[in-house]
């Protein structure tokens, strides 16, 4: 069987329980067709880079799937029909990630104002004055 990562974006006005129900529905579709969902991650309500169907935010959910291609085709068909899902993407991967995905590893990333071991500006010396450009005639 092939390995896939399926990510979908649900509308911003849904409650978390409704988003979890969407993930359970997708899991049920895969498992009913003899596939296996190895991991479900809810990334939460996040801002979008641009508006999608009048939504500025969306609930992100990722599923790791171990199933044949026809199962994924049926999952995508059901996802297209659902009005609560505004975008989705399924990618075939060589191997599934074990442990949390990159999106879930927030504690590994430095905080927004933190510049790491460099401090504020690093080892820079004083700022040089700009040389005056000759006037064009």
PDB file of C-alpha atoms in Angstrom:
ATOM      1  CA  UNK A   1       0.000   0.000   0.000  1.00  0.00           C
ATOM      2  CA  UNK A   2       1.082   3.577  -0.638  1.00  0.00           C
ATOM      3  CA  UNK A   3       1.677   6.270   1.977  1.00  0.00           C
ATOM      4  CA  UNK A   4      -0.053   9.655   1.817  1.00  0.00           C
ATOM      5  CA  UNK A   5      -0.348  12.902   3.777  1.00  0.00           C
ATOM      6  CA  UNK A   6      -3.807  14.458   3.460  1.00  0.00           C
ATOM      7  CA  UNK A   7      -4.273  18.014   4.748  1.00  0.00           C
ATOM      8  CA  UNK A   8      -7.594  19.830   4.666  1.00  0.00           C
ATOM      9  CA  UNK A   9      -8.720  23.311   5.682  1.00  0.00           C
ATOM     10  CA  UNK A  10     -12.132  23.659   7.295  1.00  0.00           C
ATOM     11  CA  UNK A  11     -14.153  26.876   7.513  1.00  0.00           C
ATOM     12  CA  UNK A  12     -13.290  29.290  10.321  1.00  0.00           C
ATOM     13  CA  UNK A  13     -16.800  29.431  11.783  1.00  0.00           C
ATOM     14  CA  UNK A  14     -16.871  25.722  12.694  1.00  0.00           C
ATOM     15  CA  UNK A  15     -16.493  24.636  16.311  1.00  0.00           C
ATOM     16  CA  UNK A  16     -13.565  22.402  17.247  1.00  0.00           C
ATOM     17  CA  UNK A  17     -15.984  19.500  17.785  1.00  0.00           C
ATOM     18  CA  UNK A  18     -17.213  19.861  14.195  1.00  0.00           C
ATOM     19  CA  UNK A  19     -13.624  19.873  12.900  1.00  0.00           C
ATOM     20  CA  UNK A  20     -12.897  16.718  14.893  1.00  0.00           C
ATOM     21  CA  UNK A  21     -16.032  15.152  13.367  1.00  0.00           C
ATOM     22  CA  UNK A  22     -14.698  15.971   9.868  1.00  0.00           C
ATOM     23  CA  UNK A  23     -11.415  14.226  10.736  1.00  0.00           C
ATOM     24  CA  UNK A  24     -13.327  11.200  12.066  1.00  0.00           C
ATOM     25  CA  UNK A  25     -15.397  11.076   8.869  1.00  0.00           C
ATOM     26  CA  UNK A  26     -12.245  11.081   6.739  1.00  0.00           C
ATOM     27  CA  UNK A  27     -10.752   8.360   8.943  1.00  0.00           C
ATOM     28  CA  UNK A  28     -13.917   6.267   8.594  1.00  0.00           C
ATOM     29  CA  UNK A  29     -13.834   6.586   4.785  1.00  0.00           C
ATOM     30  CA  UNK A  30     -10.253   5.310   4.684  1.00  0.00           C
ATOM     31  CA  UNK A  31     -10.809   2.486   7.162  1.00  0.00           C
ATOM     32  CA  UNK A  32     -14.030   1.303   5.480  1.00  0.00           C
ATOM     33  CA  UNK A  33     -12.047   0.765   2.275  1.00  0.00           C
ATOM     34  CA  UNK A  34      -9.302  -1.296   4.011  1.00  0.00           C
ATOM     35  CA  UNK A  35      -6.886   1.584   4.450  1.00  0.00           C
ATOM     36  CA  UNK A  36      -5.278   2.755   7.670  1.00  0.00           C
ATOM     37  CA  UNK A  37      -4.938   6.223   9.194  1.00  0.00           C
ATOM     38  CA  UNK A  38      -1.760   6.185  11.257  1.00  0.00           C
ATOM     39  CA  UNK A  39      -1.918   9.725  12.651  1.00  0.00           C
ATOM     40  CA  UNK A  40      -4.379  12.612  12.881  1.00  0.00           C
ATOM     41  CA  UNK A  41      -3.087  16.073  13.822  1.00  0.00           C
ATOM     42  CA  UNK A  42      -5.225  19.136  14.347  1.00  0.00           C
ATOM     43  CA  UNK A  43      -3.091  22.222  13.828  1.00  0.00           C
ATOM     44  CA  UNK A  44      -5.803  24.583  15.021  1.00  0.00           C
ATOM     45  CA  UNK A  45      -7.265  27.806  13.686  1.00  0.00           C
ATOM     46  CA  UNK A  46      -4.617  29.619  11.644  1.00  0.00           C
ATOM     47  CA  UNK A  47      -4.591  32.698   9.431  1.00  0.00           C
ATOM     48  CA  UNK A  48      -4.587  32.204   5.673  1.00  0.00           C
ATOM     49  CA  UNK A  49      -2.198  34.007   3.336  1.00  0.00           C
ATOM     50  CA  UNK A  50      -5.188  35.202   1.285  1.00  0.00           C
ATOM     51  CA  UNK A  51      -8.970  34.941   1.482  1.00  0.00           C
ATOM     52  CA  UNK A  52     -10.480  31.638   0.390  1.00  0.00           C
ATOM     53  CA  UNK A  53     -14.260  31.647  -0.094  1.00  0.00           C
ATOM     54  CA  UNK A  54     -14.579  34.742   2.136  1.00  0.00           C
ATOM     55  CA  UNK A  55     -12.563  33.086   4.956  1.00  0.00           C
ATOM     56  CA  UNK A  56      -9.514  34.785   6.457  1.00  0.00           C
ATOM     57  CA  UNK A  57      -8.744  31.866   8.803  1.00  0.00           C
ATOM     58  CA  UNK A  58      -9.196  28.103   8.665  1.00  0.00           C
ATOM     59  CA  UNK A  59      -8.908  25.017  10.852  1.00  0.00           C
ATOM     60  CA  UNK A  60      -6.007  22.853   9.603  1.00  0.00           C
ATOM     61  CA  UNK A  61      -6.081  19.042   9.957  1.00  0.00           C
ATOM     62  CA  UNK A  62      -3.508  16.518   8.708  1.00  0.00           C
ATOM     63  CA  UNK A  63      -3.986  12.765   8.281  1.00  0.00           C
ATOM     64  CA  UNK A  64      -1.222  10.238   7.617  1.00  0.00           C
ATOM     65  CA  UNK A  65      -2.726   7.495   5.453  1.00  0.00           C
ATOM     66  CA  UNK A  66      -1.499   4.020   4.503  1.00  0.00           C
ATOM     67  CA  UNK A  67      -3.863   2.923   1.720  1.00  0.00           C
ATOM     68  CA  UNK A  68      -4.109   2.122  -2.004  1.00  0.00           C
ATOM     69  CA  UNK A  69      -4.748   4.897  -4.528  1.00  0.00           C
ATOM     70  CA  UNK A  70      -8.462   4.195  -5.022  1.00  0.00           C
ATOM     71  CA  UNK A  71      -9.063   4.857  -1.312  1.00  0.00           C
ATOM     72  CA  UNK A  72      -7.432   8.268  -1.635  1.00  0.00           C
ATOM     73  CA  UNK A  73      -9.492   8.998  -4.756  1.00  0.00           C
ATOM     74  CA  UNK A  74     -12.688   8.264  -2.811  1.00  0.00           C
ATOM     75  CA  UNK A  75     -11.500  10.386   0.132  1.00  0.00           C
ATOM     76  CA  UNK A  76     -10.818  13.311  -2.209  1.00  0.00           C
ATOM     77  CA  UNK A  77     -14.218  12.854  -3.887  1.00  0.00           C
ATOM     78  CA  UNK A  78     -15.977  12.987  -0.500  1.00  0.00           C
ATOM     79  CA  UNK A  79     -13.853  15.993   0.524  1.00  0.00           C
ATOM     80  CA  UNK A  80     -14.883  17.929  -2.604  1.00  0.00           C
ATOM     81  CA  UNK A  81     -18.546  17.370  -1.808  1.00  0.00           C
ATOM     82  CA  UNK A  82     -18.269  18.642   1.777  1.00  0.00           C
ATOM     83  CA  UNK A  83     -19.096  22.361   2.017  1.00  0.00           C
ATOM     84  CA  UNK A  84     -17.258  22.777   5.322  1.00  0.00           C
ATOM     85  CA  UNK A  85     -13.880  21.995   3.709  1.00  0.00           C
ATOM     86  CA  UNK A  86     -12.524  24.936   1.707  1.00  0.00           C
ATOM     87  CA  UNK A  87      -9.198  23.415   0.527  1.00  0.00           C
ATOM     88  CA  UNK A  88      -7.418  20.061   0.641  1.00  0.00           C
ATOM     89  CA  UNK A  89      -4.194  18.520  -0.601  1.00  0.00           C
ATOM     90  CA  UNK A  90      -3.049  14.913  -0.710  1.00  0.00           C
ATOM     91  CA  UNK A  91       0.607  14.107  -1.272  1.00  0.00           C
ATOM     92  CA  UNK A  92       2.180  10.702  -1.820  1.00  0.00           C
ATOM     93  CA  UNK A  93       5.257  10.319   0.402  1.00  0.00           C
ATOM     94  CA  UNK A  94       8.050   7.752   0.632  1.00  0.00           C
ATOM     95  CA  UNK A  95       7.669   7.366   4.387  1.00  0.00           C
ATOM     96  CA  UNK A  96       5.415   8.809   7.065  1.00  0.00           C
ATOM     97  CA  UNK A  97       6.821  11.009   9.816  1.00  0.00           C
ATOM     98  CA  UNK A  98       6.975   9.463  13.236  1.00  0.00           C
ATOM     99  CA  UNK A  99       6.320  11.820  16.091  1.00  0.00           C
ATOM    100  CA  UNK A 100       4.916  15.322  15.735  1.00  0.00           C
ATOM    101  CA  UNK A 101       4.999  17.106  12.384  1.00  0.00           C
ATOM    102  CA  UNK A 102       6.886  20.343  11.796  1.00  0.00           C
ATOM    103  CA  UNK A 103       3.724  22.352  12.436  1.00  0.00           C
ATOM    104  CA  UNK A 104       3.319  20.781  15.878  1.00  0.00           C
ATOM    105  CA  UNK A 105       6.914  21.429  16.994  1.00  0.00           C
ATOM    106  CA  UNK A 106       6.340  25.012  18.100  1.00  0.00           C
ATOM    107  CA  UNK A 107       8.449  24.656  21.240  1.00  0.00           C
ATOM    108  CA  UNK A 108      11.561  23.990  19.107  1.00  0.00           C
ATOM    109  CA  UNK A 109      11.196  27.304  17.293  1.00  0.00           C
ATOM    110  CA  UNK A 110      12.471  30.487  18.956  1.00  0.00           C
ATOM    111  CA  UNK A 111       9.870  32.974  20.081  1.00  0.00           C
ATOM    112  CA  UNK A 112       9.078  35.795  17.710  1.00  0.00           C
ATOM    113  CA  UNK A 113      11.099  38.475  19.525  1.00  0.00           C
ATOM    114  CA  UNK A 114      13.984  36.134  20.376  1.00  0.00           C
ATOM    115  CA  UNK A 115      17.023  36.424  18.097  1.00  0.00           C
ATOM    116  CA  UNK A 116      18.870  33.412  19.464  1.00  0.00           C
ATOM    117  CA  UNK A 117      22.509  33.507  20.571  1.00  0.00           C
ATOM    118  CA  UNK A 118      23.353  36.510  18.349  1.00  0.00           C
ATOM    119  CA  UNK A 119      21.543  38.915  20.595  1.00  0.00           C
ATOM    120  CA  UNK A 120      19.975  41.952  19.025  1.00  0.00           C
ATOM    121  CA  UNK A 121      22.338  42.740  16.107  1.00  0.00           C
ATOM    122  CA  UNK A 122      25.178  40.245  16.381  1.00  0.00           C
ATOM    123  CA  UNK A 123      28.876  41.203  16.297  1.00  0.00           C
ATOM    124  CA  UNK A 124      28.522  44.222  14.076  1.00  0.00           C
ATOM    125  CA  UNK A 125      30.798  47.154  14.515  1.00  0.00           C
ATOM    126  CA  UNK A 126      29.663  50.763  14.412  1.00  0.00           C
ATOM    127  CA  UNK A 127      27.819  51.899  11.313  1.00  0.00           C
ATOM    128  CA  UNK A 128      29.864  53.577   8.586  1.00  0.00           C
ATOM    129  CA  UNK A 129      28.817  56.826   7.034  1.00  0.00           C
ATOM    130  CA  UNK A 130      27.717  56.621   3.433  1.00  0.00           C
ATOM    131  CA  UNK A 131      30.086  58.032   0.848  1.00  0.00           C
ATOM    132  CA  UNK A 132      28.614  60.896  -1.129  1.00  0.00           C
ATOM    133  CA  UNK A 133      27.977  60.047  -4.776  1.00  0.00           C
ATOM    134  CA  UNK A 134      29.318  62.532  -7.280  1.00  0.00           C
ATOM    135  CA  UNK A 135      26.669  64.860  -8.672  1.00  0.00           C
ATOM    136  CA  UNK A 136      25.580  64.021 -12.215  1.00  0.00           C
ATOM    137  CA  UNK A 137      25.917  66.821 -14.712  1.00  0.00           C
TER     138      UNK A 137
END
